[in-house]
């Protein structure tokens, strides 16, 4: 578009505000505004300024082929596919509403809606009529008779379908889990021309806004998520008047089993607890294995105790009785009598110790201090006479241990102490027994020469006993750690979970959880 002013010619393009640089028609209205039809819509020119209206319907964004003005100051516009009646002031102000634009079609008496694509396909005569050239002839409109009726259109929801199945509108609507296609059917009633009724609809919780006006009488949604929704629809009459009232229907898409909140919560909780569940299963398996081993060991001890009672102890008791009889037959001044009495006393001591040993074989002591007492006797068993400073440290309240765990812990601790006394050349050795709610911990420390790194990694056959200690720890579900540096001492730590280590209220030493 080129315009001449006192300073010369000026050309206006799309970059200057035109919807398109391709200008198709021009029209000057009664107030001096130049209307410019382009290949992409309409614009106005006044005061050396081009203004294109915003937020116009799609029909006003088509190629414009003709513009005219009626006696009421409204514009009649012919586009490629529509005949439009537009309120001029609203178009200038850029504040178009649904009632500001009306589309005319075959139902309104037009022979066709597609305009002849040539200049001035719309013209107003001196009588106030507006003439249109269409692809099928001339049509004429009388704006004086085109006043909009005030009777609004009524809208009613006829039916709701889920995957082709009609649902009852008389009660709450529930779509079963897995519903893929949801369809709403509705109808609008207008007293003037029901064929021109248009609809707008929206689905709350899904659509961001109202749909574009349409003549379709159904709306379809696919794969709606689980939740509660409300479908809303409104209608306009033949003059484009929206009644403002809506027809609505609420419904719910029910969740499948795996979509329920409690299923998701249970699944997440199971995932969160899975490490603990696996741990508990392993602990139960370990406890079952320990119980089997304990019962086997207890049965073996009982058999050995019975054999010792029936053979060795009975023989010693018989010999003691013979010595008693022999001593009674000797006179009091016999030199042999004191010797027989001394031998008899030794025999009685052996019998008492044997009975105590048999009792220990037949039962498992529940004394929680037995482990510390056993560790306290180790230096004497190894022949140490105080050359090494040795102490047993107990932390926490001693608790009864599973007999088999106690035996294995003692063997591991004893092996570590034997290594320290024999190989560490240490001046100080200590063993710490710690009872906590989470575990039993035994640590052996010395300030000796340390362990060679090669032995520390994998042990050496016939030396230190490290592989055996690790195997024993694994069998009872414990963890063995060893720290050592040359000439900086050694620490051996054994940790056994409380589930395995501590003996619960049970019979025959069997662990229960």
PDB file of C-alpha atoms in Angstrom, residues 1 12-25 36-44 51-53 60-64:
ATOM      1  CA  UNK A   1       0.000   0.000   0.000  1.00  0.00           C
ATOM      2  CA  UNK A  12       3.311   0.479   3.903  1.00  0.00           C
ATOM      3  CA  UNK A  13       4.087  -3.218   4.255  1.00  0.00           C
ATOM      4  CA  UNK A  14       3.456  -6.010   6.717  1.00  0.00           C
ATOM      5  CA  UNK A  15       6.324  -4.710   8.835  1.00  0.00           C
ATOM      6  CA  UNK A  16       4.376  -1.448   9.215  1.00  0.00           C
ATOM      7  CA  UNK A  17       1.322  -3.166  10.713  1.00  0.00           C
ATOM      8  CA  UNK A  18      -0.547  -4.648   7.754  1.00  0.00           C
ATOM      9  CA  UNK A  19      -1.748  -8.263   8.197  1.00  0.00           C
ATOM     10  CA  UNK A  20      -0.142  -8.924   4.806  1.00  0.00           C
ATOM     11  CA  UNK A  21       1.744  -6.887   2.223  1.00  0.00           C
ATOM     12  CA  UNK A  22      -0.652  -8.304  -0.409  1.00  0.00           C
ATOM     13  CA  UNK A  23      -3.473  -5.703  -0.523  1.00  0.00           C
ATOM     14  CA  UNK A  24      -6.713  -6.951  -2.146  1.00  0.00           C
ATOM     15  CA  UNK A  25      -9.271  -4.142  -1.621  1.00  0.00           C
ATOM     16  CA  UNK A  36      -7.595  -2.150   3.867  1.00  0.00           C
ATOM     17  CA  UNK A  37      -8.372  -5.696   2.863  1.00  0.00           C
ATOM     18  CA  UNK A  38      -5.337  -7.985   2.543  1.00  0.00           C
ATOM     19  CA  UNK A  39      -4.615 -11.617   1.858  1.00  0.00           C
ATOM     20  CA  UNK A  40      -4.492 -12.262   5.626  1.00  0.00           C
ATOM     21  CA  UNK A  41      -7.199 -10.051   7.120  1.00  0.00           C
ATOM     22  CA  UNK A  42      -8.324  -6.470   7.543  1.00  0.00           C
ATOM     23  CA  UNK A  43      -6.665  -3.265   8.819  1.00  0.00           C
ATOM     24  CA  UNK A  44      -7.603   0.408   9.180  1.00  0.00           C
ATOM     25  CA  UNK A  51      -3.961  -0.473  12.920  1.00  0.00           C
ATOM     26  CA  UNK A  52      -4.711  -4.179  12.713  1.00  0.00           C
ATOM     27  CA  UNK A  53      -7.308  -5.509  15.156  1.00  0.00           C
ATOM     28  CA  UNK A  60     -11.573 -12.231   9.673  1.00  0.00           C
ATOM     29  CA  UNK A  61      -8.092 -13.630   9.085  1.00  0.00           C
ATOM     30  CA  UNK A  62      -8.976 -14.894   5.586  1.00  0.00           C
ATOM     31  CA  UNK A  63      -8.301 -13.003   2.338  1.00  0.00           C
ATOM     32  CA  UNK A  64     -10.610  -9.959   2.118  1.00  0.00           C
TER      33      UNK A  64
END
